[in-house]
Coordinates of C-alpha atoms and ligand atoms in Angstrom, one line a residue:
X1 CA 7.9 4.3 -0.5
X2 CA 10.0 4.8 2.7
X3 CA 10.2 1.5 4.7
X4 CA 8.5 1.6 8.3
X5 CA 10.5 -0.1 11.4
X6 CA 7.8 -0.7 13.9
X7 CA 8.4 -1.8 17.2
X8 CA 6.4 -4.1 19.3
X9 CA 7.1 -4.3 22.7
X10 CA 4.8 -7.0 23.3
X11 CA 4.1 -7.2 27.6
X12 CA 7.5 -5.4 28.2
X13 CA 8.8 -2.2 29.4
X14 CA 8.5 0.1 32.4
X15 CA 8.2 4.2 32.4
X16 CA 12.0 4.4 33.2
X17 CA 12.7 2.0 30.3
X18 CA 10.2 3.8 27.8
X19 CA 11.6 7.0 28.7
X20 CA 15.3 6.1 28.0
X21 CA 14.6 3.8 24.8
X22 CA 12.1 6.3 23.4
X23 CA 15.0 9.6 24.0
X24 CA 17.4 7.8 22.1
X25 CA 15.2 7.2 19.5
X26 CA 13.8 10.8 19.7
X27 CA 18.0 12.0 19.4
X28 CA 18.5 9.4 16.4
X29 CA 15.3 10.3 14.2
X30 CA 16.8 14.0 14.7
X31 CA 19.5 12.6 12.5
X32 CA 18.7 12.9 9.1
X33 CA 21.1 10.2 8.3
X34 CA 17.4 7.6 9.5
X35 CA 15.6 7.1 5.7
X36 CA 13.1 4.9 7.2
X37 CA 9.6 6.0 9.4
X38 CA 9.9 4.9 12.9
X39 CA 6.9 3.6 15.0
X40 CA 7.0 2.0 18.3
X41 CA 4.4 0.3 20.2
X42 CA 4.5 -0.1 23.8
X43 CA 1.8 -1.6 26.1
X44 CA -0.9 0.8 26.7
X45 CA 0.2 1.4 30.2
X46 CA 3.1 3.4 28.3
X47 CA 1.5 5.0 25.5
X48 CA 0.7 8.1 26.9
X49 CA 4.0 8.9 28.3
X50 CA 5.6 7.7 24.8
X51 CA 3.2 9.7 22.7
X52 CA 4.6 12.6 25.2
X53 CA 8.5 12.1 25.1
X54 CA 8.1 12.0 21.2
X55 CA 5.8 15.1 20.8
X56 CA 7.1 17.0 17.9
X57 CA 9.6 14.0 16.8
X58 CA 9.2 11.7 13.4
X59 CA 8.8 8.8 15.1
X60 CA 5.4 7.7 15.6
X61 CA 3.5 5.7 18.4
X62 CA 1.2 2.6 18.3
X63 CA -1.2 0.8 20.5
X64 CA -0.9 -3.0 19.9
X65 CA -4.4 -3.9 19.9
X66 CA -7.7 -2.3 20.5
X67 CA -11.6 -3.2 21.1
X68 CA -14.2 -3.3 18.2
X69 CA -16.3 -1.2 20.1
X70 CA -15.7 2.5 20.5
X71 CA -17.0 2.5 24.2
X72 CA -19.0 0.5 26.9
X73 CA -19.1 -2.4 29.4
X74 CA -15.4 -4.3 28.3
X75 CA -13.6 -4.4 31.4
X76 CA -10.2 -4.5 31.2
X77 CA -9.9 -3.4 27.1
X78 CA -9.9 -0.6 25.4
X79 CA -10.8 1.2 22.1
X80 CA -9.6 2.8 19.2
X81 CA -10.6 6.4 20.2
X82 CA -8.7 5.8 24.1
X83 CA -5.5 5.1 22.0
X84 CA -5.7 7.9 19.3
X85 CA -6.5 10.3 22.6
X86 CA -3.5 9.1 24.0
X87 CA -1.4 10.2 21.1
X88 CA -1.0 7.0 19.2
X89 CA -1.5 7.4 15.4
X90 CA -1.1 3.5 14.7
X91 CA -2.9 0.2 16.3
X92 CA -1.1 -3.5 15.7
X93 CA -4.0 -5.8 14.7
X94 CA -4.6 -9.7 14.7
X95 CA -0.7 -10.4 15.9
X96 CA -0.4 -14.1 16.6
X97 CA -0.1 -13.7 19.9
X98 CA -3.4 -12.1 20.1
X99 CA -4.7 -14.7 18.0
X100 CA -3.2 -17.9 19.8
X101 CA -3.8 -16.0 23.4
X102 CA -7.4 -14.6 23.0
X103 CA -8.9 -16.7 20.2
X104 CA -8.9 -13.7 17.9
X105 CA -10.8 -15.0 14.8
X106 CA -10.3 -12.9 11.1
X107 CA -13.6 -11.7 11.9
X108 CA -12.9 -9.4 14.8
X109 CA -9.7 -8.7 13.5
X110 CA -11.8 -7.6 10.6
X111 CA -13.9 -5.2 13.1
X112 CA -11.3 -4.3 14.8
X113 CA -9.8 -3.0 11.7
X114 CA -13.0 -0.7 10.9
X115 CA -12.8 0.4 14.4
X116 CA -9.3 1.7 13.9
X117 CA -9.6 3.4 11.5
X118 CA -12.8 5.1 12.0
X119 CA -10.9 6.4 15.3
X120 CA -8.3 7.8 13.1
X121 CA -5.9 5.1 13.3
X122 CA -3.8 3.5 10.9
X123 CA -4.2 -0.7 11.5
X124 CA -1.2 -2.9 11.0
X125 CA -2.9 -6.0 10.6
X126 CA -0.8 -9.3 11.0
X127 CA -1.3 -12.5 9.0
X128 CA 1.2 -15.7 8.7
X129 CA 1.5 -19.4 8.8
X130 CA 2.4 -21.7 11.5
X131 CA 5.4 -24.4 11.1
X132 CA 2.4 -27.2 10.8
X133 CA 1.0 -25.3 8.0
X134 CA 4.3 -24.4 6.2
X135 CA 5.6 -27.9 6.5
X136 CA 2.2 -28.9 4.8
X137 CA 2.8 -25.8 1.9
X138 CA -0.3 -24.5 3.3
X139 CA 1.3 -21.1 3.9
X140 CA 0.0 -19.3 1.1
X141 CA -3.6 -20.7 1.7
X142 CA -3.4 -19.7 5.0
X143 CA -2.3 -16.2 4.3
X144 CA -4.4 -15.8 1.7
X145 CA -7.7 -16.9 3.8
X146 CA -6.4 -14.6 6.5
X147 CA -6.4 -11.3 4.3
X148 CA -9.8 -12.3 2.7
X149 CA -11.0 -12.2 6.6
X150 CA -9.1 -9.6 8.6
X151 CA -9.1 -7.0 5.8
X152 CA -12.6 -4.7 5.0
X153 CA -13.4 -3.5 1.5
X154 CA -11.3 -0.2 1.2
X155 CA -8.6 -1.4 3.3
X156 CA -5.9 0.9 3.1
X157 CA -3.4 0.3 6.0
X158 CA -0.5 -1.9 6.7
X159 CA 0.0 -5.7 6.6
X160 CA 2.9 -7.4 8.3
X161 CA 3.8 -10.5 7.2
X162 CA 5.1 -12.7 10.3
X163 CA 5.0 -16.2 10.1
X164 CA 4.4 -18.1 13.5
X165 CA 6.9 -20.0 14.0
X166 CA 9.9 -17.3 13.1
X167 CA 8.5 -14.9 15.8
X168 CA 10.7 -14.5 19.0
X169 CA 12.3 -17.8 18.1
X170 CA 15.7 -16.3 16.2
X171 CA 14.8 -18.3 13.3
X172 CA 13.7 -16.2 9.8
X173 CA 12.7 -17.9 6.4
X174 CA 15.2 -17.7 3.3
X175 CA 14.9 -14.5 1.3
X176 CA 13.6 -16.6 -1.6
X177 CA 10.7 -17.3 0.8
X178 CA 10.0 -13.9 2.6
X179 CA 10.5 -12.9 -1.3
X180 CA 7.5 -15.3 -2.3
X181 CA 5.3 -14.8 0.5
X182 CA 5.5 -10.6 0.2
X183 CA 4.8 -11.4 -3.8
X184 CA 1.7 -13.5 -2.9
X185 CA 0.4 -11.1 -0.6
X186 CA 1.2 -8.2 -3.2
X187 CA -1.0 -10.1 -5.4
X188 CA -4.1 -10.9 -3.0
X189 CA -3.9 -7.1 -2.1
X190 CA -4.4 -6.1 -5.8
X191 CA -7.1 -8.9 -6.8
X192 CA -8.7 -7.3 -3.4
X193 CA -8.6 -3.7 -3.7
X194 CA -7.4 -2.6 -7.3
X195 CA -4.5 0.4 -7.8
X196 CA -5.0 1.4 -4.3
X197 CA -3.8 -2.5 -3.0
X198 CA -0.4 -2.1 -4.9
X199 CA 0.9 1.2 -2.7
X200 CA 0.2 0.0 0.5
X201 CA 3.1 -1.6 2.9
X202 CA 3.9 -5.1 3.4
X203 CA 5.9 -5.2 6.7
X204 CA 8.4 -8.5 7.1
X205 CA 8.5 -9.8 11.1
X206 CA 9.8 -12.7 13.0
X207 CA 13.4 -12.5 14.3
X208 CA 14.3 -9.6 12.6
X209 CA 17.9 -8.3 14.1
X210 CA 20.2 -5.7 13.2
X211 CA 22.6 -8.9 11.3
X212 CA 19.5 -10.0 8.9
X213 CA 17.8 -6.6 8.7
X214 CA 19.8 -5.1 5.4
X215 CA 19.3 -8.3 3.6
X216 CA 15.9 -8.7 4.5
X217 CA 15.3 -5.0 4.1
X218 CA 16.6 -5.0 0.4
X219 CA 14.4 -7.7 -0.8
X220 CA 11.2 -6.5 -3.6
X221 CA 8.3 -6.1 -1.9
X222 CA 8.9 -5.5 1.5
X223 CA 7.7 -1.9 3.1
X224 CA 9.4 -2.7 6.2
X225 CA 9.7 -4.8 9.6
X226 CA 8.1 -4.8 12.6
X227 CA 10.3 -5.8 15.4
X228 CA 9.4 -7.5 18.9
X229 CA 12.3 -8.4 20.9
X230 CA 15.1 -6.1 19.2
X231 CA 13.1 -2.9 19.3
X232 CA 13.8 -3.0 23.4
X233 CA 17.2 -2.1 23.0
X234 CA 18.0 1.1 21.6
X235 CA 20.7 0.6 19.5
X236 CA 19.2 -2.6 17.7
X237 CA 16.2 -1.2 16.9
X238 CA 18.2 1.6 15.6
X239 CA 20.7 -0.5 13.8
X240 CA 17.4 -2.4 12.0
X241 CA 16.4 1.2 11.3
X242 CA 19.8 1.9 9.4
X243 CA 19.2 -1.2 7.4
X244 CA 16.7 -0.1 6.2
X245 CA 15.4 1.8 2.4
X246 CA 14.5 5.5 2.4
Ligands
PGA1 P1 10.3 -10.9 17.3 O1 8.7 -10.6 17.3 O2 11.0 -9.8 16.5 O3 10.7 -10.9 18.7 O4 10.5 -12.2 16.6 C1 8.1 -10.0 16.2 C2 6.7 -9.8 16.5 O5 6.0 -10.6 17.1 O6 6.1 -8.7 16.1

């Protein structure tokens, strides 16, 4: 399976950086030296023009969250069906961020998910441990309690694995952990959802950078990274991208 470098952009970016960073990605996919499938996710301010500048280019676009509800009185959100008219083929789902920030529970990330897809969208839906909970060997509880809540019957989109306290912080786990964790989930994807639960992609995030990418890349069971802060600059994104497995 060809690895998928997503990009988050988290609350960053303006139409003059979008259209420069998503060009240079636009000229790179071009190259068929890139094995790897390329997403980014902007805010939703910038979807639209990104979705534009890539028309007709590999790399895909992403919303980073999105409402349960296809329509109606949510000031200030929006849904599955806004993104996917925008041109986004992707939503990120349940990131920590949106957990910690907005009290996201597994349960709407769950609805969420359903909303997504029936929309059209492919759901990246993020699960990991905080440092309390690793320091307590809770991790693969946690993660395992996570999937069991975020994830409907028939899931068939795209878990990233990003553990709390490794996100924006230039610390990563050891390999032999990432290793473990992408095994575990491996496994809780299979008990959940048979054959189907063993093809889908397990994204690694949290500090990934063009110096850990290739060794992160490389290890057994991991479909990928998604990137915050190093998918803003052109040329690290890119050099995670060259990292990674066709
Ligand atoms: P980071 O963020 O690469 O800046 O650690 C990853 C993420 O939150 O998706």
């Amino acid at each position: 399976m060809r690895q998928l470098i997503a990009g988050n952009w988290k609350m960053n970016g303006s139409l003059a950086m979008a259209g420069a960073l998503v060009n240079a990605l636009r000229a790179a996919a071009a190259d068929k030296a890139l094995a790897c499938d390329l997403l980014v996710c902007p805010p939703a301010t910038l979807v639209t023009i990104a979705a534009h500048a890539l028309l007709g280019s590999p790399v895909a676009v992403g919303g980073q969250d999105c409402h349960a509800k296809a329509s109606g009185a949510h000031t200030g959100d929006i849904s599955a069906a806004m993104l996917r008219d925008c041109g986004a083929t992707h939503v990120i789902l349940g990131h920590s961020e949106r957990r910690a920030d907005h009290g996201e529970t597994d349960a709407q990330v769950r609805a969420k998910v359903v909303a997504a897809v029936a929309a059209g969208l492919m759901p990246i839906v993020c699960v990991g441990e905080t440092e309390a909970q690793r320091v307590a060997g809770e991790q693969d509880a946690v993660v395992a309690a996570q999937l069991a809540g975020s994830l409907p019957d028939g899931f068939a989109g795209v878990v990233a694995y990003e553990p709390v306290w490794a996100i924006g912080t230039g610390r990563t786990p050891t390999e032999a952990d990432v290793a473990a964790m992408h095994a575990h989930i491996r496994r809780e994807l299979v008990a959940r959802l048979g054959a189907a639960g063993a093809g889908l992609r397990i994204l690694y995030g949290g500090s990934v950078k063009p110096s850990n990418a290739a060794a992160l890349m490389a290890l057994p069971e991991v479909g990928g990274a998604l990137v915050g802060g190093a998918s803003l600059v052109a040329e690290d994104f890119l050099g995670i991208a060259r990292a990674a497995r066709g």
